[in-house]
Every structure is written in structure tokens, then in C-alpha cells.
XYZ file of N, CA and C in Angstrom:
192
model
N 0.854 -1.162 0.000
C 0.000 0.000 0.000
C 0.903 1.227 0.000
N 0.602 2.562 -0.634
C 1.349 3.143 -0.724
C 0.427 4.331 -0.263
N 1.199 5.354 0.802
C 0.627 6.088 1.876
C 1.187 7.862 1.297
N 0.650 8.843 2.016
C 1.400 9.760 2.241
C 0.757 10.895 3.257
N 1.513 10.788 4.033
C 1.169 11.378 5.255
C 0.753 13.149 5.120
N -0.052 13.769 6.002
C -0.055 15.079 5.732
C 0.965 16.058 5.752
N 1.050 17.097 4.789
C 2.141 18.039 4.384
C 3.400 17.376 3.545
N 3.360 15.740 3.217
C 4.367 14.950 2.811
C 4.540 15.265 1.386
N 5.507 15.629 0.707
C 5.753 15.860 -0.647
C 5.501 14.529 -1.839
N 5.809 13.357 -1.043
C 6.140 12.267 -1.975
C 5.278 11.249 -1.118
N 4.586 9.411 -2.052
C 4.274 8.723 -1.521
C 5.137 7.836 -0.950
N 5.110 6.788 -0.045
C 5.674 6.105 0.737
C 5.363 4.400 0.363
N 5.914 3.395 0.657
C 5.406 2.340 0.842
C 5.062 2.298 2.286
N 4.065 1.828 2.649
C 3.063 1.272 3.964
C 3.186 -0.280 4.068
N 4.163 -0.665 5.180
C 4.348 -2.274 5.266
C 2.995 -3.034 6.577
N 2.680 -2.111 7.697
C 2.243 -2.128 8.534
C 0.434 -1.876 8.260
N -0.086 -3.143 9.431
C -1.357 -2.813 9.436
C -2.261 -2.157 9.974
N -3.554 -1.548 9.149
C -4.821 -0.522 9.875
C -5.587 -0.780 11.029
N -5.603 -0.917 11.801
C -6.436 -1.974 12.605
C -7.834 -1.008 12.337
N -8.804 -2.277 11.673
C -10.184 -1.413 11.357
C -10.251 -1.076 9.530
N -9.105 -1.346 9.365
C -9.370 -0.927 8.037
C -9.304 -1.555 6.771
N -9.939 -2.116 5.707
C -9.780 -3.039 4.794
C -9.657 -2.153 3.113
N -8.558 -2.390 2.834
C -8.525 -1.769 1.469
C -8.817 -2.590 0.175
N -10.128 -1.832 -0.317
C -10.326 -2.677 -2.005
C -9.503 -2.160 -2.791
N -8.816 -3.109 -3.268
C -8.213 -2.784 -4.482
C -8.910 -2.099 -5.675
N -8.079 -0.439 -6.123
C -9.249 -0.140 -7.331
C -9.238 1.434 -7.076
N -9.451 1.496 -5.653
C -9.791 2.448 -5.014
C -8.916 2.985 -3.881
N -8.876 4.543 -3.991
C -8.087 5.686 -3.611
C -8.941 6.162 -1.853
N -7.935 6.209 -0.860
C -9.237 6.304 0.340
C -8.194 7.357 0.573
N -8.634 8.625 1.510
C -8.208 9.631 2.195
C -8.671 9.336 4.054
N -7.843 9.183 4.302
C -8.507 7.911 6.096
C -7.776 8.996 6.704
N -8.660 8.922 8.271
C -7.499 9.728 9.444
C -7.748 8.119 10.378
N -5.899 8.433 10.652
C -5.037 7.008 11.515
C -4.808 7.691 12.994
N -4.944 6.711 13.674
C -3.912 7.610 14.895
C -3.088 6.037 15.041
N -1.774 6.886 15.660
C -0.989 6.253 15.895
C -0.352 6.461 17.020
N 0.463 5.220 17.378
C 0.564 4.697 19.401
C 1.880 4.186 18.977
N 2.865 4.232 20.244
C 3.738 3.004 20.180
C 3.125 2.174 21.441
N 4.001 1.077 20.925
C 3.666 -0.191 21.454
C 5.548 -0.955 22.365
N 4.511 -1.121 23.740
C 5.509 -1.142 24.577
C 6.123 -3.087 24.496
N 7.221 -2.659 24.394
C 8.165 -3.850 24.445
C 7.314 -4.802 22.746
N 7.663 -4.040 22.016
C 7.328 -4.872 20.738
C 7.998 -6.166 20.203
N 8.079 -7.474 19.586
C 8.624 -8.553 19.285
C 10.030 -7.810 18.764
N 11.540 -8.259 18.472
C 12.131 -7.907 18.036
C 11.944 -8.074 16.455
N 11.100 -8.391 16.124
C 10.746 -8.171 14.595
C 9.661 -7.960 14.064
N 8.815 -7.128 15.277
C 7.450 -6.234 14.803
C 7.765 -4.614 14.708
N 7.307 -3.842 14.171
C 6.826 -2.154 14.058
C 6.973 -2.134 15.921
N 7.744 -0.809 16.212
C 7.248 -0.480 17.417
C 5.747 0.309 17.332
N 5.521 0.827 16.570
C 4.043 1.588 16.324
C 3.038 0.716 15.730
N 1.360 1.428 16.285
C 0.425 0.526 15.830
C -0.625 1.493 15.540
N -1.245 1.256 14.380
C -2.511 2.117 13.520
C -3.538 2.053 13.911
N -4.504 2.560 14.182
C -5.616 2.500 14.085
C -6.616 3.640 13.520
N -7.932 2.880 12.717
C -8.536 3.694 11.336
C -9.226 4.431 12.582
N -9.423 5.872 12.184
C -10.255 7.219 13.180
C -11.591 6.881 12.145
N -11.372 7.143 10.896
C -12.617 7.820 9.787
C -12.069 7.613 8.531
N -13.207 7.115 7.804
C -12.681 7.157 6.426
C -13.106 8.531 5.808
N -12.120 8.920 5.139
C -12.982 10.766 5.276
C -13.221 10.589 3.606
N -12.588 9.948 2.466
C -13.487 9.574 0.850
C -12.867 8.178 0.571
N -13.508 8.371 -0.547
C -13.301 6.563 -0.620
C -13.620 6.829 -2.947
N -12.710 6.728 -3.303
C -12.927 7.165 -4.717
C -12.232 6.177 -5.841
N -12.886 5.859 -6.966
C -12.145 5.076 -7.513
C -10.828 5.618 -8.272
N -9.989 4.645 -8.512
C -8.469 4.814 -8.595
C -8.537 5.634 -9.716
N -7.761 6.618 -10.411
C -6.944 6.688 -11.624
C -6.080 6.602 -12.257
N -6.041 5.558 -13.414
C -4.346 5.288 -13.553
C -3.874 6.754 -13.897
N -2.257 6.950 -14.020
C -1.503 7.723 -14.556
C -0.599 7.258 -15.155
């Protein structure tokens, strides 16, 4: 999934999951996340964890 955070110039790859949130392929979503760290995480998990606030649009894709 490829993300870009607010005021961010460029998109990102997104390896980590939404909790709450399911993406159709096709389609372009504008979501507010909040985000937490997470205490004493696996040594091979994200110290941070997502969770969906609102889906604020939900629009189909356009190629470019």
C-alpha cells in the first residue's frame, strides 16, 4: 500500500497494518489514523500501531 502522510511531498510504501481498516483494491481512500507506540514490541514487529479514526473519501483509482 502506498501512503502519504499530511504536508508529505512524496508517496511512501506502507508495510504495517490498519487496525479497522480493509482496502479494495481499485480504489483511492483519504482515512485519518492515529498512531501509538507499542511497549516492548517482538524484536521483529513495528514499534508503532494504527488504528482507522474515519474514512474521510473513498474514490475510484486513476491510472496515470
Amino acid at each position: 500500500m502506498m501512503v502519504k502522510e499530511a504536508n508529505a511531498a512524496e508517496w511512501q510504501y506502507f508495510y504495517n497494518q490498519i487496525e479497522g481498516f480493509k482496502h479494495e483494491p481499485g480504489y483511492e481512500y483519504q482515512i485519518i489514523v492515529s498512531k501509538s507506540e507499542i511497549e516492548n514490541p517482538p524484536a521483529d514487529a513495528s514499534s508503532l500501531k494504527y488504528k482507522l479514526v474515519k474514512v474521510v473519501s473513498k474514490k475510484l483509482a486513476t491510472m496515470k
